[in-house]
């Protein structure tokens, strides 16, 4: 059995995971659940796109020869029997923390995010009991957290990670791209272009041995400049434990990742993340 956990607002990125699961397993289950415990009180839980009808239609129409066997759409009260508030200090019940890889990068601005993710994924894996579970490389830190969770809590499933699906402009597909105007969406392709500049620098210098992180970051930051974009971080981290690296060694590699705030269609900012694996 293959399992694809999602928060819905399905796009081609989700569909890649589903299609791989259909190829590798007898049965495939997709879950759609906007998980309250991974949103901070000031974040976009209320606004997060909820498009269940069109999500079900996408799954039905796209996968015809071999169909998705079930779509699991739990209620909040089923996933959190003790109730759930976004104020961590008032929460009750059991939660899962994956230490060492949840605090940096995304964890710096979203301190309880991976606690929410690890908790809901544990619950979902306990309910579904899949042979394989599918995640996207787009959420690179999430993949590291989940691998660690499954290993450390001896959960009997294989974690499969698939490459990031991108628009023609190379902007990574994301449900949150729905917040962007067409212009900003186009301009946001700068995020990938900047990471790619860093990757090219690495590829051009790695034959001399290890490459300085500082120089890779300079390449990215000098490209990722737009008056209305705000960089949260650009970082180079170990691919397995997310430790910050001073140098990238060929053979070990690294995750080159960024989070950028871009203007929303209406008020406020959308936070977009992307990454490239340096080999
Ligand atoms: P979400 O619904 O955003 O929680 O995402 C559900 C799963 O789809 C996660 O494993 C994501 O990493 C994955 N995913 C989201 N966007 C993409 C993308 N552009 N390419 C590949 N996988 C993706």
PDB file of C-alpha atoms and ligand atoms in Angstrom:
ATOM      1  CA  UNK A   1       0.000   0.000   0.000  1.00  0.00           C
ATOM      2  CA  UNK A   2       1.252   3.464  -0.949  1.00  0.00           C
ATOM      3  CA  UNK A   3       0.209   6.599   0.908  1.00  0.00           C
ATOM      4  CA  UNK A   4       0.352  10.264  -0.172  1.00  0.00           C
ATOM      5  CA  UNK A   5      -0.409  12.724   2.649  1.00  0.00           C
ATOM      6  CA  UNK A   6      -1.451  16.204   1.444  1.00  0.00           C
ATOM      7  CA  UNK A   7      -3.221  19.354   2.600  1.00  0.00           C
ATOM      8  CA  UNK A   8      -5.222  19.480  -0.651  1.00  0.00           C
ATOM      9  CA  UNK A   9      -5.372  22.252  -3.279  1.00  0.00           C
ATOM     10  CA  UNK A  10      -3.814  19.555  -5.424  1.00  0.00           C
ATOM     11  CA  UNK A  11      -1.421  20.388  -8.262  1.00  0.00           C
ATOM     12  CA  UNK A  12       1.023  18.508 -10.500  1.00  0.00           C
ATOM     13  CA  UNK A  13       3.499  18.171  -7.606  1.00  0.00           C
ATOM     14  CA  UNK A  14       0.996  16.158  -5.588  1.00  0.00           C
ATOM     15  CA  UNK A  15       0.036  14.238  -8.739  1.00  0.00           C
ATOM     16  CA  UNK A  16       3.635  13.132  -9.295  1.00  0.00           C
ATOM     17  CA  UNK A  17       3.595  11.536  -5.834  1.00  0.00           C
ATOM     18  CA  UNK A  18       0.259   9.847  -6.535  1.00  0.00           C
ATOM     19  CA  UNK A  19       1.364   8.558  -9.907  1.00  0.00           C
ATOM     20  CA  UNK A  20       4.600   7.119  -8.449  1.00  0.00           C
ATOM     21  CA  UNK A  21       2.613   5.452  -5.671  1.00  0.00           C
ATOM     22  CA  UNK A  22       0.220   3.935  -8.208  1.00  0.00           C
ATOM     23  CA  UNK A  23       3.211   2.504 -10.100  1.00  0.00           C
ATOM     24  CA  UNK A  24       4.938   1.049  -7.057  1.00  0.00           C
ATOM     25  CA  UNK A  25       2.022  -0.311  -5.009  1.00  0.00           C
ATOM     26  CA  UNK A  26      -1.121  -2.434  -5.353  1.00  0.00           C
ATOM     27  CA  UNK A  27      -3.228   0.154  -3.549  1.00  0.00           C
ATOM     28  CA  UNK A  28      -2.838   3.908  -3.137  1.00  0.00           C
ATOM     29  CA  UNK A  29      -4.411   6.109  -0.495  1.00  0.00           C
ATOM     30  CA  UNK A  30      -4.323   9.918  -0.590  1.00  0.00           C
ATOM     31  CA  UNK A  31      -5.147  11.991   2.483  1.00  0.00           C
ATOM     32  CA  UNK A  32      -6.372  15.576   2.426  1.00  0.00           C
ATOM     33  CA  UNK A  33      -6.166  17.328   5.760  1.00  0.00           C
ATOM     34  CA  UNK A  34      -5.250  20.930   6.554  1.00  0.00           C
ATOM     35  CA  UNK A  35      -3.417  20.275   9.806  1.00  0.00           C
ATOM     36  CA  UNK A  36      -4.090  23.024  12.386  1.00  0.00           C
ATOM     37  CA  UNK A  37      -1.169  22.116  14.650  1.00  0.00           C
ATOM     38  CA  UNK A  38       1.442  23.078  12.045  1.00  0.00           C
ATOM     39  CA  UNK A  39       0.093  26.632  11.711  1.00  0.00           C
ATOM     40  CA  UNK A  40       1.094  29.330  14.213  1.00  0.00           C
ATOM     41  CA  UNK A  41      -1.746  31.574  15.495  1.00  0.00           C
ATOM     42  CA  UNK A  42      -0.681  34.387  13.095  1.00  0.00           C
ATOM     43  CA  UNK A  43      -0.345  32.107  10.051  1.00  0.00           C
ATOM     44  CA  UNK A  44      -2.738  31.363   7.189  1.00  0.00           C
ATOM     45  CA  UNK A  45      -4.808  28.437   8.571  1.00  0.00           C
ATOM     46  CA  UNK A  46      -8.105  30.215   7.798  1.00  0.00           C
ATOM     47  CA  UNK A  47      -7.007  31.373   4.335  1.00  0.00           C
ATOM     48  CA  UNK A  48      -5.276  28.143   3.276  1.00  0.00           C
ATOM     49  CA  UNK A  49      -6.984  27.052   0.026  1.00  0.00           C
ATOM     50  CA  UNK A  50      -9.593  24.328   0.613  1.00  0.00           C
ATOM     51  CA  UNK A  51     -10.797  22.889  -2.678  1.00  0.00           C
ATOM     52  CA  UNK A  52     -12.035  19.389  -1.834  1.00  0.00           C
ATOM     53  CA  UNK A  53     -14.474  19.023  -4.753  1.00  0.00           C
ATOM     54  CA  UNK A  54     -11.935  19.976  -7.395  1.00  0.00           C
ATOM     55  CA  UNK A  55      -9.233  17.905  -5.640  1.00  0.00           C
ATOM     56  CA  UNK A  56     -11.452  14.801  -5.894  1.00  0.00           C
ATOM     57  CA  UNK A  57     -12.199  15.623  -9.519  1.00  0.00           C
ATOM     58  CA  UNK A  58      -8.464  15.947 -10.305  1.00  0.00           C
ATOM     59  CA  UNK A  59      -7.783  12.541  -8.738  1.00  0.00           C
ATOM     60  CA  UNK A  60     -10.699  10.916 -10.619  1.00  0.00           C
ATOM     61  CA  UNK A  61      -9.943  12.461 -14.009  1.00  0.00           C
ATOM     62  CA  UNK A  62      -6.161  12.230 -13.943  1.00  0.00           C
ATOM     63  CA  UNK A  63      -5.774   8.660 -12.776  1.00  0.00           C
ATOM     64  CA  UNK A  64      -8.024   6.563 -14.971  1.00  0.00           C
ATOM     65  CA  UNK A  65      -6.200   3.348 -15.867  1.00  0.00           C
ATOM     66  CA  UNK A  66      -5.157   2.665 -12.312  1.00  0.00           C
ATOM     67  CA  UNK A  67      -7.286   4.574  -9.830  1.00  0.00           C
ATOM     68  CA  UNK A  68      -6.574   5.934  -6.403  1.00  0.00           C
ATOM     69  CA  UNK A  69      -8.210   3.431  -4.038  1.00  0.00           C
ATOM     70  CA  UNK A  70      -9.295   5.800  -1.293  1.00  0.00           C
ATOM     71  CA  UNK A  71      -9.129   9.450  -0.311  1.00  0.00           C
ATOM     72  CA  UNK A  72      -9.003   9.961   3.441  1.00  0.00           C
ATOM     73  CA  UNK A  73     -10.474  13.306   4.525  1.00  0.00           C
ATOM     74  CA  UNK A  74     -10.555  13.233   8.321  1.00  0.00           C
ATOM     75  CA  UNK A  75     -12.223  15.812  10.529  1.00  0.00           C
ATOM     76  CA  UNK A  76     -10.112  17.868  12.943  1.00  0.00           C
ATOM     77  CA  UNK A  77     -11.931  16.189  15.850  1.00  0.00           C
ATOM     78  CA  UNK A  78     -10.942  12.749  14.552  1.00  0.00           C
ATOM     79  CA  UNK A  79      -7.262  13.655  14.261  1.00  0.00           C
ATOM     80  CA  UNK A  80      -7.190  15.583  17.559  1.00  0.00           C
ATOM     81  CA  UNK A  81      -9.635  13.872  19.961  1.00  0.00           C
ATOM     82  CA  UNK A  82      -8.457  16.138  22.815  1.00  0.00           C
ATOM     83  CA  UNK A  83      -9.182  19.184  20.622  1.00  0.00           C
ATOM     84  CA  UNK A  84      -6.524  21.461  19.160  1.00  0.00           C
ATOM     85  CA  UNK A  85      -5.672  25.091  19.606  1.00  0.00           C
ATOM     86  CA  UNK A  86      -2.839  26.793  17.753  1.00  0.00           C
ATOM     87  CA  UNK A  87      -1.540  28.231  21.023  1.00  0.00           C
ATOM     88  CA  UNK A  88       1.038  25.557  21.930  1.00  0.00           C
ATOM     89  CA  UNK A  89       0.991  26.464  25.626  1.00  0.00           C
ATOM     90  CA  UNK A  90      -2.704  25.493  25.799  1.00  0.00           C
ATOM     91  CA  UNK A  91      -2.524  22.275  23.780  1.00  0.00           C
ATOM     92  CA  UNK A  92      -3.470  18.905  25.267  1.00  0.00           C
ATOM     93  CA  UNK A  93      -2.667  15.360  24.214  1.00  0.00           C
ATOM     94  CA  UNK A  94       0.323  13.659  22.586  1.00  0.00           C
ATOM     95  CA  UNK A  95       2.716  15.458  20.228  1.00  0.00           C
ATOM     96  CA  UNK A  96       5.840  14.333  18.409  1.00  0.00           C
ATOM     97  CA  UNK A  97       9.068  16.364  18.372  1.00  0.00           C
ATOM     98  CA  UNK A  98      11.977  15.491  16.082  1.00  0.00           C
ATOM     99  CA  UNK A  99      14.938  17.230  17.693  1.00  0.00           C
ATOM    100  CA  UNK A 100      18.032  18.451  15.903  1.00  0.00           C
ATOM    101  CA  UNK A 101      16.506  18.997  12.481  1.00  0.00           C
ATOM    102  CA  UNK A 102      13.298  20.925  13.322  1.00  0.00           C
ATOM    103  CA  UNK A 103      14.758  24.102  14.834  1.00  0.00           C
ATOM    104  CA  UNK A 104      16.860  25.545  12.005  1.00  0.00           C
ATOM    105  CA  UNK A 105      15.763  26.943   8.569  1.00  0.00           C
ATOM    106  CA  UNK A 106      11.937  26.802   8.513  1.00  0.00           C
ATOM    107  CA  UNK A 107      11.978  26.128  12.264  1.00  0.00           C
ATOM    108  CA  UNK A 108      13.532  29.503  13.004  1.00  0.00           C
ATOM    109  CA  UNK A 109      10.533  31.515  11.877  1.00  0.00           C
ATOM    110  CA  UNK A 110       8.063  28.684  12.468  1.00  0.00           C
ATOM    111  CA  UNK A 111       9.175  27.205  15.836  1.00  0.00           C
ATOM    112  CA  UNK A 112       6.349  24.660  16.255  1.00  0.00           C
ATOM    113  CA  UNK A 113       5.854  23.856  12.580  1.00  0.00           C
ATOM    114  CA  UNK A 114       7.674  20.516  12.439  1.00  0.00           C
ATOM    115  CA  UNK A 115       6.167  19.421  15.764  1.00  0.00           C
ATOM    116  CA  UNK A 116       2.806  19.802  14.030  1.00  0.00           C
ATOM    117  CA  UNK A 117       3.995  18.033  10.886  1.00  0.00           C
ATOM    118  CA  UNK A 118       5.648  15.138  12.755  1.00  0.00           C
ATOM    119  CA  UNK A 119       2.560  14.727  14.943  1.00  0.00           C
ATOM    120  CA  UNK A 120       0.066  14.606  12.094  1.00  0.00           C
ATOM    121  CA  UNK A 121       2.260  12.339   9.959  1.00  0.00           C
ATOM    122  CA  UNK A 122       2.647   9.926  12.891  1.00  0.00           C
ATOM    123  CA  UNK A 123      -1.135   9.852  13.353  1.00  0.00           C
ATOM    124  CA  UNK A 124      -1.716   9.358   9.609  1.00  0.00           C
ATOM    125  CA  UNK A 125       0.883   6.575   9.378  1.00  0.00           C
ATOM    126  CA  UNK A 126      -0.727   4.833  12.371  1.00  0.00           C
ATOM    127  CA  UNK A 127      -4.145   5.018  10.724  1.00  0.00           C
ATOM    128  CA  UNK A 128      -3.121   4.009   7.192  1.00  0.00           C
ATOM    129  CA  UNK A 129      -0.184   1.642   7.862  1.00  0.00           C
ATOM    130  CA  UNK A 130       1.335   2.029   4.387  1.00  0.00           C
ATOM    131  CA  UNK A 131       4.239   0.044   2.909  1.00  0.00           C
ATOM    132  CA  UNK A 132       5.544   3.272   1.328  1.00  0.00           C
ATOM    133  CA  UNK A 133       4.822   6.928   2.038  1.00  0.00           C
ATOM    134  CA  UNK A 134       5.518   9.673  -0.514  1.00  0.00           C
ATOM    135  CA  UNK A 135       6.896  13.184  -0.002  1.00  0.00           C
ATOM    136  CA  UNK A 136       8.177  15.945  -2.296  1.00  0.00           C
ATOM    137  CA  UNK A 137      11.755  17.253  -2.303  1.00  0.00           C
ATOM    138  CA  UNK A 138      10.294  20.769  -2.470  1.00  0.00           C
ATOM    139  CA  UNK A 139       9.870  20.566   1.309  1.00  0.00           C
ATOM    140  CA  UNK A 140      13.451  19.423   1.880  1.00  0.00           C
ATOM    141  CA  UNK A 141      13.532  19.922   5.647  1.00  0.00           C
ATOM    142  CA  UNK A 142      10.223  18.105   6.014  1.00  0.00           C
ATOM    143  CA  UNK A 143      11.787  15.116   4.251  1.00  0.00           C
ATOM    144  CA  UNK A 144      14.719  15.085   6.695  1.00  0.00           C
ATOM    145  CA  UNK A 145      12.348  15.377   9.672  1.00  0.00           C
ATOM    146  CA  UNK A 146      10.112  12.557   8.410  1.00  0.00           C
ATOM    147  CA  UNK A 147      13.038  10.232   7.629  1.00  0.00           C
ATOM    148  CA  UNK A 148      14.315  10.800  11.155  1.00  0.00           C
ATOM    149  CA  UNK A 149      10.838  10.295  12.660  1.00  0.00           C
ATOM    150  CA  UNK A 150      10.323   6.988  10.836  1.00  0.00           C
ATOM    151  CA  UNK A 151      13.821   5.746  11.733  1.00  0.00           C
ATOM    152  CA  UNK A 152      13.798   6.815  15.391  1.00  0.00           C
ATOM    153  CA  UNK A 153      10.252   5.680  16.225  1.00  0.00           C
ATOM    154  CA  UNK A 154      10.731   2.398  14.304  1.00  0.00           C
ATOM    155  CA  UNK A 155       7.748   3.041  12.067  1.00  0.00           C
ATOM    156  CA  UNK A 156       7.408   0.230   9.548  1.00  0.00           C
ATOM    157  CA  UNK A 157       7.211   2.169   6.277  1.00  0.00           C
ATOM    158  CA  UNK A 158       9.541   3.202   3.444  1.00  0.00           C
ATOM    159  CA  UNK A 159       9.901   6.964   2.931  1.00  0.00           C
ATOM    160  CA  UNK A 160      10.047   7.844  -0.768  1.00  0.00           C
ATOM    161  CA  UNK A 161      11.082  11.370  -1.817  1.00  0.00           C
ATOM    162  CA  UNK A 162      10.352  12.621  -5.334  1.00  0.00           C
ATOM    163  CA  UNK A 163      11.778  15.623  -7.222  1.00  0.00           C
ATOM    164  CA  UNK A 164      10.196  19.080  -7.179  1.00  0.00           C
ATOM    165  CA  UNK A 165       7.688  19.732  -9.968  1.00  0.00           C
ATOM    166  CA  UNK A 166       8.012  23.230 -11.439  1.00  0.00           C
ATOM    167  CA  UNK A 167       6.119  25.616 -13.658  1.00  0.00           C
ATOM    168  CA  UNK A 168       7.558  26.452 -17.111  1.00  0.00           C
ATOM    169  CA  UNK A 169       9.221  29.456 -15.464  1.00  0.00           C
ATOM    170  CA  UNK A 170      10.829  26.975 -13.018  1.00  0.00           C
ATOM    171  CA  UNK A 171       8.896  28.362 -10.039  1.00  0.00           C
ATOM    172  CA  UNK A 172       8.221  25.384  -7.736  1.00  0.00           C
ATOM    173  CA  UNK A 173       4.524  24.439  -7.739  1.00  0.00           C
ATOM    174  CA  UNK A 174       2.884  25.176  -4.404  1.00  0.00           C
ATOM    175  CA  UNK A 175      -0.684  25.470  -3.149  1.00  0.00           C
ATOM    176  CA  UNK A 176       0.377  28.879  -1.794  1.00  0.00           C
ATOM    177  CA  UNK A 177       1.133  30.127  -5.348  1.00  0.00           C
ATOM    178  CA  UNK A 178      -2.653  30.726  -5.478  1.00  0.00           C
ATOM    179  CA  UNK A 179      -1.998  33.798  -3.303  1.00  0.00           C
ATOM    180  CA  UNK A 180       0.136  35.444  -6.039  1.00  0.00           C
ATOM    181  CA  UNK A 181      -0.809  37.813  -8.843  1.00  0.00           C
ATOM    182  CA  UNK A 182       0.287  36.706 -12.317  1.00  0.00           C
ATOM    183  CA  UNK A 183       3.112  39.292 -12.300  1.00  0.00           C
ATOM    184  CA  UNK A 184       4.525  38.224  -8.939  1.00  0.00           C
ATOM    185  CA  UNK A 185       4.186  34.597  -9.963  1.00  0.00           C
ATOM    186  CA  UNK A 186       6.383  35.267 -12.994  1.00  0.00           C
ATOM    187  CA  UNK A 187       8.857  37.316 -10.960  1.00  0.00           C
ATOM    188  CA  UNK A 188       9.082  34.551  -8.358  1.00  0.00           C
ATOM    189  CA  UNK A 189      10.948  32.401 -10.887  1.00  0.00           C
ATOM    190  CA  UNK A 190      13.917  34.486  -9.673  1.00  0.00           C
ATOM    191  CA  UNK A 191      13.971  32.243  -6.582  1.00  0.00           C
ATOM    192  CA  UNK A 192      14.939  29.163  -8.580  1.00  0.00           C
ATOM    193  CA  UNK A 193      17.246  31.144 -10.885  1.00  0.00           C
ATOM    194  CA  UNK A 194      19.166  32.382  -7.827  1.00  0.00           C
ATOM    195  CA  UNK A 195      19.534  28.906  -6.349  1.00  0.00           C
ATOM    196  CA  UNK A 196      20.670  27.698  -9.747  1.00  0.00           C
ATOM    197  CA  UNK A 197      23.395  30.399  -9.810  1.00  0.00           C
ATOM    198  CA  UNK A 198      24.657  28.980  -6.508  1.00  0.00           C
ATOM    199  CA  UNK A 199      24.524  25.449  -7.874  1.00  0.00           C
ATOM    200  CA  UNK A 200      26.456  26.429 -11.014  1.00  0.00           C
ATOM    201  CA  UNK A 201      29.140  28.062  -8.868  1.00  0.00           C
ATOM    202  CA  UNK A 202      29.419  24.834  -6.891  1.00  0.00           C
ATOM    203  CA  UNK A 203      29.548  22.663 -10.009  1.00  0.00           C
ATOM    204  CA  UNK A 204      32.243  24.888 -11.545  1.00  0.00           C
ATOM    205  CA  UNK A 205      34.442  24.714  -8.451  1.00  0.00           C
ATOM    206  CA  UNK A 206      33.947  21.265  -6.999  1.00  0.00           C
ATOM    207  CA  UNK A 207      36.715  19.677  -9.118  1.00  0.00           C
ATOM    208  CA  UNK A 208      39.160  21.566  -6.851  1.00  0.00           C
ATOM    209  CA  UNK A 209      37.720  19.760  -3.796  1.00  0.00           C
ATOM    210  CA  UNK A 210      35.446  21.340  -1.212  1.00  0.00           C
ATOM    211  CA  UNK A 211      33.646  24.568  -2.105  1.00  0.00           C
ATOM    212  CA  UNK A 212      33.117  27.484   0.304  1.00  0.00           C
ATOM    213  CA  UNK A 213      29.520  27.930   1.436  1.00  0.00           C
ATOM    214  CA  UNK A 214      30.063  31.673   1.789  1.00  0.00           C
ATOM    215  CA  UNK A 215      30.830  31.998  -1.914  1.00  0.00           C
ATOM    216  CA  UNK A 216      27.851  29.847  -2.920  1.00  0.00           C
ATOM    217  CA  UNK A 217      25.560  32.002  -0.751  1.00  0.00           C
ATOM    218  CA  UNK A 218      26.970  35.207  -2.263  1.00  0.00           C
ATOM    219  CA  UNK A 219      26.013  33.984  -5.716  1.00  0.00           C
ATOM    220  CA  UNK A 220      22.445  33.304  -4.609  1.00  0.00           C
ATOM    221  CA  UNK A 221      21.956  36.476  -2.563  1.00  0.00           C
ATOM    222  CA  UNK A 222      23.362  38.779  -5.241  1.00  0.00           C
ATOM    223  CA  UNK A 223      20.855  37.354  -7.738  1.00  0.00           C
ATOM    224  CA  UNK A 224      17.856  37.209  -5.425  1.00  0.00           C
ATOM    225  CA  UNK A 225      17.416  40.984  -5.295  1.00  0.00           C
ATOM    226  CA  UNK A 226      14.066  42.636  -5.859  1.00  0.00           C
ATOM    227  CA  UNK A 227      12.711  45.622  -3.934  1.00  0.00           C
ATOM    228  CA  UNK A 228       9.452  43.823  -3.056  1.00  0.00           C
ATOM    229  CA  UNK A 229      11.064  40.468  -2.140  1.00  0.00           C
ATOM    230  CA  UNK A 230      12.320  39.816   1.398  1.00  0.00           C
ATOM    231  CA  UNK A 231      14.758  36.969   1.968  1.00  0.00           C
ATOM    232  CA  UNK A 232      14.097  35.001   5.177  1.00  0.00           C
ATOM    233  CA  UNK A 233      17.174  32.833   4.729  1.00  0.00           C
ATOM    234  CA  UNK A 234      19.490  31.313   2.176  1.00  0.00           C
ATOM    235  CA  UNK A 235      21.392  28.402   3.633  1.00  0.00           C
ATOM    236  CA  UNK A 236      23.634  25.440   2.858  1.00  0.00           C
ATOM    237  CA  UNK A 237      23.055  22.405   5.080  1.00  0.00           C
ATOM    238  CA  UNK A 238      24.104  18.795   5.409  1.00  0.00           C
ATOM    239  CA  UNK A 239      21.679  16.617   3.415  1.00  0.00           C
ATOM    240  CA  UNK A 240      21.045  14.125   6.251  1.00  0.00           C
ATOM    241  CA  UNK A 241      21.093  16.153   9.490  1.00  0.00           C
ATOM    242  CA  UNK A 242      20.723  19.771   8.259  1.00  0.00           C
ATOM    243  CA  UNK A 243      23.825  20.951  10.124  1.00  0.00           C
ATOM    244  CA  UNK A 244      25.126  24.237   8.712  1.00  0.00           C
ATOM    245  CA  UNK A 245      28.169  23.656   6.517  1.00  0.00           C
ATOM    246  CA  UNK A 246      31.211  25.865   6.038  1.00  0.00           C
ATOM    247  CA  UNK A 247      32.220  23.901   2.947  1.00  0.00           C
ATOM    248  CA  UNK A 248      30.399  21.575   0.580  1.00  0.00           C
ATOM    249  CA  UNK A 249      32.311  18.397  -0.116  1.00  0.00           C
ATOM    250  CA  UNK A 250      31.601  16.508  -3.336  1.00  0.00           C
ATOM    251  CA  UNK A 251      30.434  13.045  -2.296  1.00  0.00           C
ATOM    252  CA  UNK A 252      28.714  14.400   0.815  1.00  0.00           C
ATOM    253  CA  UNK A 253      26.742  17.140  -0.942  1.00  0.00           C
ATOM    254  CA  UNK A 254      24.341  19.623   0.632  1.00  0.00           C
ATOM    255  CA  UNK A 255      20.899  21.165   0.482  1.00  0.00           C
ATOM    256  CA  UNK A 256      20.957  24.740  -0.822  1.00  0.00           C
ATOM    257  CA  UNK A 257      17.650  26.235   0.300  1.00  0.00           C
ATOM    258  CA  UNK A 258      15.815  29.522   0.664  1.00  0.00           C
ATOM    259  CA  UNK A 259      12.608  31.075   1.950  1.00  0.00           C
ATOM    260  CA  UNK A 260      11.451  34.349   0.434  1.00  0.00           C
ATOM    261  CA  UNK A 261       8.513  36.607   1.269  1.00  0.00           C
ATOM    262  CA  UNK A 262       6.817  37.991  -1.841  1.00  0.00           C
ATOM    263  CA  UNK A 263       3.782  40.293  -2.104  1.00  0.00           C
ATOM    264  CA  UNK A 264       0.366  38.642  -2.088  1.00  0.00           C
ATOM    265  CA  UNK A 265      -2.329  39.542  -4.613  1.00  0.00           C
ATOM    266  CA  UNK A 266      -4.105  41.480  -1.874  1.00  0.00           C
ATOM    267  CA  UNK A 267      -2.478  42.612   1.370  1.00  0.00           C
ATOM    268  CA  UNK A 268       0.467  40.945   3.011  1.00  0.00           C
ATOM    269  CA  UNK A 269       3.161  38.549   1.951  1.00  0.00           C
ATOM    270  CA  UNK A 270       3.307  34.918   0.853  1.00  0.00           C
ATOM    271  CA  UNK A 271       6.283  32.889   2.014  1.00  0.00           C
ATOM    272  CA  UNK A 272       7.746  30.699  -0.740  1.00  0.00           C
ATOM    273  CA  UNK A 273      10.413  28.025  -0.227  1.00  0.00           C
ATOM    274  CA  UNK A 274      12.643  26.202  -2.681  1.00  0.00           C
ATOM    275  CA  UNK A 275      15.850  24.212  -2.729  1.00  0.00           C
ATOM    276  CA  UNK A 276      18.412  22.470  -4.904  1.00  0.00           C
ATOM    277  CA  UNK A 277      20.459  19.451  -3.855  1.00  0.00           C
ATOM    278  CA  UNK A 278      24.190  19.902  -4.426  1.00  0.00           C
ATOM    279  CA  UNK A 279      25.783  16.541  -5.295  1.00  0.00           C
TER     280      UNK A 279
HETATM  281  P1  LIG B   1       1.197  19.891   0.917  1.00  0.00           P
HETATM  282  O1  LIG B   1      -0.182  19.625   0.414  1.00  0.00           O
HETATM  283  O2  LIG B   1       1.747  21.235   0.525  1.00  0.00           O
HETATM  284  O3  LIG B   1       1.367  19.571   2.377  1.00  0.00           O
HETATM  285  O4  LIG B   1       2.131  18.864   0.161  1.00  0.00           O
HETATM  286  C1  LIG B   1       1.875  17.477   0.181  1.00  0.00           C
HETATM  287  C2  LIG B   1       3.073  16.756  -0.400  1.00  0.00           C
HETATM  288  O5  LIG B   1       3.288  17.208  -1.744  1.00  0.00           O
HETATM  289  C3  LIG B   1       4.372  17.054   0.372  1.00  0.00           C
HETATM  290  O6  LIG B   1       5.133  15.864   0.452  1.00  0.00           O
HETATM  291  C4  LIG B   1       5.055  18.070  -0.498  1.00  0.00           C
HETATM  292  O7  LIG B   1       6.457  18.069  -0.368  1.00  0.00           O
HETATM  293  C5  LIG B   1       4.634  17.610  -1.891  1.00  0.00           C
HETATM  294  N1  LIG B   1       4.773  18.704  -2.850  1.00  0.00           N
HETATM  295  C6  LIG B   1       4.290  19.974  -2.733  1.00  0.00           C
HETATM  296  N2  LIG B   1       4.679  20.726  -3.782  1.00  0.00           N
HETATM  297  C7  LIG B   1       5.433  19.921  -4.578  1.00  0.00           C
HETATM  298  C8  LIG B   1       6.117  20.108  -5.813  1.00  0.00           C
HETATM  299  N3  LIG B   1       6.120  21.283  -6.446  1.00  0.00           N
HETATM  300  N4  LIG B   1       6.779  19.056  -6.331  1.00  0.00           N
HETATM  301  C9  LIG B   1       6.794  17.850  -5.689  1.00  0.00           C
HETATM  302  N5  LIG B   1       6.154  17.601  -4.531  1.00  0.00           N
HETATM  303  C10 LIG B   1       5.486  18.623  -3.984  1.00  0.00           C
END
